PDB file of C-alpha atoms and ligand atoms in Angstrom:
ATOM      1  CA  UNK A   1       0.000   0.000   0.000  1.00 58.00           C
ATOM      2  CA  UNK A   2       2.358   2.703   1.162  1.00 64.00           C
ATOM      3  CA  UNK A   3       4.747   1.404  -1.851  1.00 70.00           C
ATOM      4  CA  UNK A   4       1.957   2.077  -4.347  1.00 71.00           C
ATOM      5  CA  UNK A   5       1.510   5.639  -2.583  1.00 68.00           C
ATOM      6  CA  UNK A   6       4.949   6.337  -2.848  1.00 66.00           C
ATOM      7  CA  UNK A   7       5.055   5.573  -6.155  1.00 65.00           C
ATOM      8  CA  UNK A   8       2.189   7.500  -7.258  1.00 66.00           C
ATOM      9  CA  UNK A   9       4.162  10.243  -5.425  1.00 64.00           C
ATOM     10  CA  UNK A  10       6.730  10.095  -7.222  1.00 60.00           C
ATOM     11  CA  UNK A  11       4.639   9.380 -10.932  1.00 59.00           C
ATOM     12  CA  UNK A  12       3.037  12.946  -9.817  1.00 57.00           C
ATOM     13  CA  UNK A  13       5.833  14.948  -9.245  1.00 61.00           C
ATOM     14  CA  UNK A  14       8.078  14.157 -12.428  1.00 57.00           C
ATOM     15  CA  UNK A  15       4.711  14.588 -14.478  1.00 55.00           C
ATOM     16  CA  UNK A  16       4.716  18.386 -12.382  1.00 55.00           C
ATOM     17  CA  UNK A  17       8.303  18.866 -13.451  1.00 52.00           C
ATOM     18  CA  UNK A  18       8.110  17.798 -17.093  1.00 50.00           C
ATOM     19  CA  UNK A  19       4.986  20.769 -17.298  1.00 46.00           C
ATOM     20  CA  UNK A  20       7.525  23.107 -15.345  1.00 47.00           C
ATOM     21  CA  UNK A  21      10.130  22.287 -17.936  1.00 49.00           C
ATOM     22  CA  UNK A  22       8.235  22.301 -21.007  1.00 48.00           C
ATOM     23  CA  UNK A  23       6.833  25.938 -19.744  1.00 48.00           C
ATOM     24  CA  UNK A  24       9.974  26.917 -19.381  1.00 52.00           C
ATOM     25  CA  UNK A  25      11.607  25.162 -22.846  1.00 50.00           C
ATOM     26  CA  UNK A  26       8.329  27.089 -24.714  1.00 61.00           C
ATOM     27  CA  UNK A  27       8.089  30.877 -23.328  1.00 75.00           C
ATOM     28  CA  UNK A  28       8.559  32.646 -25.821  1.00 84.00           C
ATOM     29  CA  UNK A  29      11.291  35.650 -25.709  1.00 94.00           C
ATOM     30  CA  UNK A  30      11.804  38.036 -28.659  1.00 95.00           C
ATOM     31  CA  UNK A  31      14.501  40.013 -27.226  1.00 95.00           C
ATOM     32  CA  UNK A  32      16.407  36.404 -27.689  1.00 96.00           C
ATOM     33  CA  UNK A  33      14.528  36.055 -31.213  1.00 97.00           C
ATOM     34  CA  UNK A  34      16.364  39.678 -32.308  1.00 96.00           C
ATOM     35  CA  UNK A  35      19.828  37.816 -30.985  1.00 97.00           C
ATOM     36  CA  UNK A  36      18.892  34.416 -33.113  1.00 97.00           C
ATOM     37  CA  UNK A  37      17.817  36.500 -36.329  1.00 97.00           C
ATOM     38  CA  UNK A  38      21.013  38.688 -36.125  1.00 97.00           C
ATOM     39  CA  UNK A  39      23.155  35.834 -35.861  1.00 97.00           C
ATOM     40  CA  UNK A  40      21.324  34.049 -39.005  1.00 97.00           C
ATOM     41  CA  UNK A  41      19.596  35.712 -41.002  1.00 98.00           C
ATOM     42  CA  UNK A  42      21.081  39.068 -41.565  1.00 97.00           C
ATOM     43  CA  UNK A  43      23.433  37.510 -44.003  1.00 97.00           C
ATOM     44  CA  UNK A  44      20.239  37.015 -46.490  1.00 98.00           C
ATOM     45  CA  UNK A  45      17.669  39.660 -44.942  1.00 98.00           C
ATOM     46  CA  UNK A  46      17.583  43.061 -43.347  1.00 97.00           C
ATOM     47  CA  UNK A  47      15.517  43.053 -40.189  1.00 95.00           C
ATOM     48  CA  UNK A  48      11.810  43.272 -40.153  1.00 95.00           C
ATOM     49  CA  UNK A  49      11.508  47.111 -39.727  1.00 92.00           C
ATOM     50  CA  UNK A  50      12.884  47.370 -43.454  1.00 94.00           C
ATOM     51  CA  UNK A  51      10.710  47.750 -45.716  1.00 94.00           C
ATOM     52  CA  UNK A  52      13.057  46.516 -48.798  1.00 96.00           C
ATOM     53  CA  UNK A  53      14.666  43.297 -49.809  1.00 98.00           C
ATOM     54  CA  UNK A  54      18.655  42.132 -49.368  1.00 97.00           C
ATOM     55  CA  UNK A  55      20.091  38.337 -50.795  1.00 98.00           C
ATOM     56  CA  UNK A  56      16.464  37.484 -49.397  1.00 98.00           C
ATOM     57  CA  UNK A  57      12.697  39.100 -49.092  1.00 98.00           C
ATOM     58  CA  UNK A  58      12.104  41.951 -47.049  1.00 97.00           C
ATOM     59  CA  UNK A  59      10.531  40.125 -43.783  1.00 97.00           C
ATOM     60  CA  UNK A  60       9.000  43.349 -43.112  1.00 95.00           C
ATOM     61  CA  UNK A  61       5.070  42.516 -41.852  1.00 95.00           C
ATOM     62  CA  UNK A  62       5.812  38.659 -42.638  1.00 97.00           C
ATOM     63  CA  UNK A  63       4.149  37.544 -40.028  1.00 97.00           C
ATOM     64  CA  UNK A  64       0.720  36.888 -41.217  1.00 96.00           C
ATOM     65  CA  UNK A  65       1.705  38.035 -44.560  1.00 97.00           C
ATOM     66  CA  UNK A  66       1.201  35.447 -47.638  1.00 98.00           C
ATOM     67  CA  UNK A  67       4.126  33.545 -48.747  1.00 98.00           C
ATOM     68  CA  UNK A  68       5.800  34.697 -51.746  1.00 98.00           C
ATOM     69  CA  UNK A  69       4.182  38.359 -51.911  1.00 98.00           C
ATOM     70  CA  UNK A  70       6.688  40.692 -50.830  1.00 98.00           C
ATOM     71  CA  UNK A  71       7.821  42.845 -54.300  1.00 98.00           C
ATOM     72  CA  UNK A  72      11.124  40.693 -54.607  1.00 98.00           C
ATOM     73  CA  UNK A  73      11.663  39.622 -58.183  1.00 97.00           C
ATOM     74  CA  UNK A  74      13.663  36.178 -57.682  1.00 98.00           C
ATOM     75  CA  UNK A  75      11.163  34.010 -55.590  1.00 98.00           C
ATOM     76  CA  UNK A  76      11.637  30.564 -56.478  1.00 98.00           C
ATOM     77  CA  UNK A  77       8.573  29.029 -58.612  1.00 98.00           C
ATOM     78  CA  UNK A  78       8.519  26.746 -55.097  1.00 98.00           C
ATOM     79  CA  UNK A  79       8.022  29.920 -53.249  1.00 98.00           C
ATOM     80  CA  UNK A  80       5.516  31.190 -55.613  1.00 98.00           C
ATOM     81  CA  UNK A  81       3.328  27.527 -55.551  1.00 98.00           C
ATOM     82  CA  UNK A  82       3.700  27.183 -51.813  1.00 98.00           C
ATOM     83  CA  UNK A  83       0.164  29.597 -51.152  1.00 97.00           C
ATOM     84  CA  UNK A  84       0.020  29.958 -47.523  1.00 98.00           C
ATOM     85  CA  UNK A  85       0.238  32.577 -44.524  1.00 98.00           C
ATOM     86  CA  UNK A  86       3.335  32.570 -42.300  1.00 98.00           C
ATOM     87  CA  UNK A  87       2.100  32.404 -38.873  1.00 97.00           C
ATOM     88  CA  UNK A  88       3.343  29.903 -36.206  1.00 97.00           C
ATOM     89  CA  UNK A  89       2.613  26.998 -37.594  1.00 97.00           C
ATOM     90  CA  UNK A  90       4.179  27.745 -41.128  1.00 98.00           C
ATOM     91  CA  UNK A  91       7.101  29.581 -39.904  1.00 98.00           C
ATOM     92  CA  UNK A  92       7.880  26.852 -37.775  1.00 98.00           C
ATOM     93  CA  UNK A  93       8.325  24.384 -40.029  1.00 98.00           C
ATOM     94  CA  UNK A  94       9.849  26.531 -42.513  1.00 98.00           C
ATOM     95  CA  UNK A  95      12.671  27.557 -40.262  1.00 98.00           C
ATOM     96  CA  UNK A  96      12.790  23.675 -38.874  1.00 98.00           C
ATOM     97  CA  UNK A  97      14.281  23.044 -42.575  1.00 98.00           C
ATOM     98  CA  UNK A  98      13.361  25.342 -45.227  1.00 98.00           C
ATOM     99  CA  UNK A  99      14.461  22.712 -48.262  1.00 97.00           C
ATOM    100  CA  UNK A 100      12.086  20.091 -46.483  1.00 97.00           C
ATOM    101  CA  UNK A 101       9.232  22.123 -46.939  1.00 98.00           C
ATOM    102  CA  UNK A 102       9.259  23.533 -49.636  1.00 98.00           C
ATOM    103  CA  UNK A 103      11.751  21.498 -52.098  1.00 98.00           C
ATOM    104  CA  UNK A 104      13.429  23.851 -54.407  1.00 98.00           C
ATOM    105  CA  UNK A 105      13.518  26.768 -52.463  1.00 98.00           C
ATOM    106  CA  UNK A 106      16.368  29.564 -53.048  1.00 98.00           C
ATOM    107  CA  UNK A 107      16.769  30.237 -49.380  1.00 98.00           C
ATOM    108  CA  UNK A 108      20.139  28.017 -48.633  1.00 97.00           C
ATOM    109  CA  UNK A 109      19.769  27.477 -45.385  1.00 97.00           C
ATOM    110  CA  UNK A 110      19.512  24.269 -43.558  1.00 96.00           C
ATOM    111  CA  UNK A 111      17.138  25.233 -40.808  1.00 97.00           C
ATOM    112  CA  UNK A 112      17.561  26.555 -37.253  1.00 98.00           C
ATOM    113  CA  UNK A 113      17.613  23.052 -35.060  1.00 97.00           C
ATOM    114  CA  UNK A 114      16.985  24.288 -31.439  1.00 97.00           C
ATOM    115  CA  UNK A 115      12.833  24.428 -30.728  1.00 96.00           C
ATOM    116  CA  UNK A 116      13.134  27.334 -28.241  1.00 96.00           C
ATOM    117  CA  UNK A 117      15.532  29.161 -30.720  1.00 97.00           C
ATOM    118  CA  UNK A 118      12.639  28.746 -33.398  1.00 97.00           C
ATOM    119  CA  UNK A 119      10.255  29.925 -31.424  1.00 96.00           C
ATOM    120  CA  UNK A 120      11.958  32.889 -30.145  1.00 97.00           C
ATOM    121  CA  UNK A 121      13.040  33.952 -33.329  1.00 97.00           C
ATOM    122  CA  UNK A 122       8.583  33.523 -34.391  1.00 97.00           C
ATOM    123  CA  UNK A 123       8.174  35.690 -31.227  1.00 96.00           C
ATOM    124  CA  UNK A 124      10.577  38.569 -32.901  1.00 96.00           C
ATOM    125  CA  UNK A 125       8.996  38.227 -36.504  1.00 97.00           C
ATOM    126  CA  UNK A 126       5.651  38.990 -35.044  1.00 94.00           C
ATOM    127  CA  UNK A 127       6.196  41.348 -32.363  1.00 93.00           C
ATOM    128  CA  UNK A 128       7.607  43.361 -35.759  1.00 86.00           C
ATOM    129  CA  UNK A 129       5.127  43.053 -37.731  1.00 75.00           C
ATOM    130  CA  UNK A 130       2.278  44.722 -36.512  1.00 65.00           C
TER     131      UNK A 130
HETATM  132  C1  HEC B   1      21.463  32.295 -47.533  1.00 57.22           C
HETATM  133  C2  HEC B   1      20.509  33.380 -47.515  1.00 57.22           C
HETATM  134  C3  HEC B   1      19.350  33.307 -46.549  1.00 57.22           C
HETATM  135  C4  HEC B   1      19.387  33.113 -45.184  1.00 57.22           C
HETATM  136  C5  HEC B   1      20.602  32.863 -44.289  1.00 57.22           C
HETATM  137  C6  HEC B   1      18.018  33.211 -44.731  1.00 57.22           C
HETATM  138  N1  HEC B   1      17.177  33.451 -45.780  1.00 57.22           N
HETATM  139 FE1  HEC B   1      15.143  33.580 -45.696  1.00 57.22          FE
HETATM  140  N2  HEC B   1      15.053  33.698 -47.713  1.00 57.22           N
HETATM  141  C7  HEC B   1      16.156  33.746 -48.563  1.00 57.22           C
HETATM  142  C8  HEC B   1      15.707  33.708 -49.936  1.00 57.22           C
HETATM  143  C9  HEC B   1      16.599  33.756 -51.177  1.00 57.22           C
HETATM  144  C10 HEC B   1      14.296  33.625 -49.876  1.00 57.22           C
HETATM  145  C11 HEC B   1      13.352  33.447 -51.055  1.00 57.22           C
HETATM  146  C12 HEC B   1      13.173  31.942 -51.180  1.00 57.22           C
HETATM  147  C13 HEC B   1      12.478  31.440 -52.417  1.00 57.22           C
HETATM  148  O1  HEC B   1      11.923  32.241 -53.191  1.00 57.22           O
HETATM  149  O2  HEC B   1      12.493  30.205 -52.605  1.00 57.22           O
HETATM  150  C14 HEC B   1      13.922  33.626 -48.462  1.00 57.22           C
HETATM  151  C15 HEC B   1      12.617  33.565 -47.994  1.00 57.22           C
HETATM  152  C16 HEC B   1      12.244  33.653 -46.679  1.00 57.22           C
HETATM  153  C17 HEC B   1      10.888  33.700 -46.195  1.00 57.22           C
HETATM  154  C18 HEC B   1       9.632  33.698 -47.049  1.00 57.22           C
HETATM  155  C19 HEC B   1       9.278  35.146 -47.334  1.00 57.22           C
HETATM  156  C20 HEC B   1       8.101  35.385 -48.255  1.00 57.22           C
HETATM  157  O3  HEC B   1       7.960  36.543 -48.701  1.00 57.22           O
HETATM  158  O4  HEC B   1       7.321  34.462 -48.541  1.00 57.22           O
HETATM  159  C21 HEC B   1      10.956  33.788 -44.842  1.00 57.22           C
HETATM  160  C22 HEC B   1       9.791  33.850 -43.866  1.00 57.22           C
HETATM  161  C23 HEC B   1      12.352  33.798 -44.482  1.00 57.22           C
HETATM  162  N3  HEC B   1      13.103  33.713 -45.616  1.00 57.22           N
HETATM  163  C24 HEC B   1      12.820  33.902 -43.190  1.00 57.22           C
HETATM  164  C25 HEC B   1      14.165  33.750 -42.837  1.00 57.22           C
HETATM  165  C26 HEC B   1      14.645  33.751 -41.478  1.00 57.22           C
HETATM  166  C27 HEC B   1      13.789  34.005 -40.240  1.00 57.22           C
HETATM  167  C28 HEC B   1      15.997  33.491 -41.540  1.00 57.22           C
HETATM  168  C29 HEC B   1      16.951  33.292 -40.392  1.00 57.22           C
HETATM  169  C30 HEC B   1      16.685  32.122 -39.588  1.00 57.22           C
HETATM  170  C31 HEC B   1      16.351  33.368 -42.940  1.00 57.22           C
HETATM  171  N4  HEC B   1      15.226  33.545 -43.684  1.00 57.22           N
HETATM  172  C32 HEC B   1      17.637  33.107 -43.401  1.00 57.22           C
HETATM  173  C33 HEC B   1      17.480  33.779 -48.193  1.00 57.22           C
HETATM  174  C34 HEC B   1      17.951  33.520 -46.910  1.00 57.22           C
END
């Protein structure tokens, strides 16, 4: 009996610390975003306050913008088939591995690995694009 309680004790309070650590893992911090996007995307694209394109897009208003419909003459034809919004979900994946999803894409880049630096970096696209 008391070895079943125990147990269930113990079931309960890793369960309690795998929420507290996936809260933690998925806040979301655009200051930390800015760092990310400096360090890896500035090569290819100003940041989201310009309003003009570099190697890449202008990524000004992207979030929620459609893909492919910034004035920038040399989207790929993938980029002009793909027909979505970037919003968490797309933006996600797309930094994940941008040749994954969408094959044939010109942005040469193999994707930003780390979930929380993903997410940080969606925090700082849309907190500059409103
Ligand atoms: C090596 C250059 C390069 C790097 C680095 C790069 N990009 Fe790109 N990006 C591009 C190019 C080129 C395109 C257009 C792709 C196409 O048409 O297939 C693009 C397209 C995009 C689009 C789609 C825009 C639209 O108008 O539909 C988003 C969003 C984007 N990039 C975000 C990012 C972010 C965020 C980073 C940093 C993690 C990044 N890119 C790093 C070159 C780059």
């Amino acid at each position: 009996m008391l070895g079943r309680a125990v147990f269930a004790g113990v079931v309960l309070a890793l369960s309690q610390m795998i929420v507290a650590f996936d809260h933690y893992a998925y806040a979301q911090d655009a200051a930390n975003g800015e760092k990310v996007f400096k360090r890896t995307c500035t090569s290819c694209h100003y940041t989201p306050d310009a309003d003009k394109n570099w190697v890449g897009p202008s990524l000004h208003g992207v979030f929620n913008r459609h893909s492919a419909s910034y004035p920038y003459l040399a989207y790929s034809g993938a980029m002009k088939k793909l027909d979505l919004i970037w919003n968490d979900e797309s933006l996600e994946r797309f930094l994940k591995s941008p040749e994954i999803m969408v094959p044939g894409t010109k942005m040469t880049f193999t994707g930003i690995s780390a979930p929380k630096e993903r997410l940080d970096l969606i925090a700082y696209l849309k907190a500059n694009s409103q």
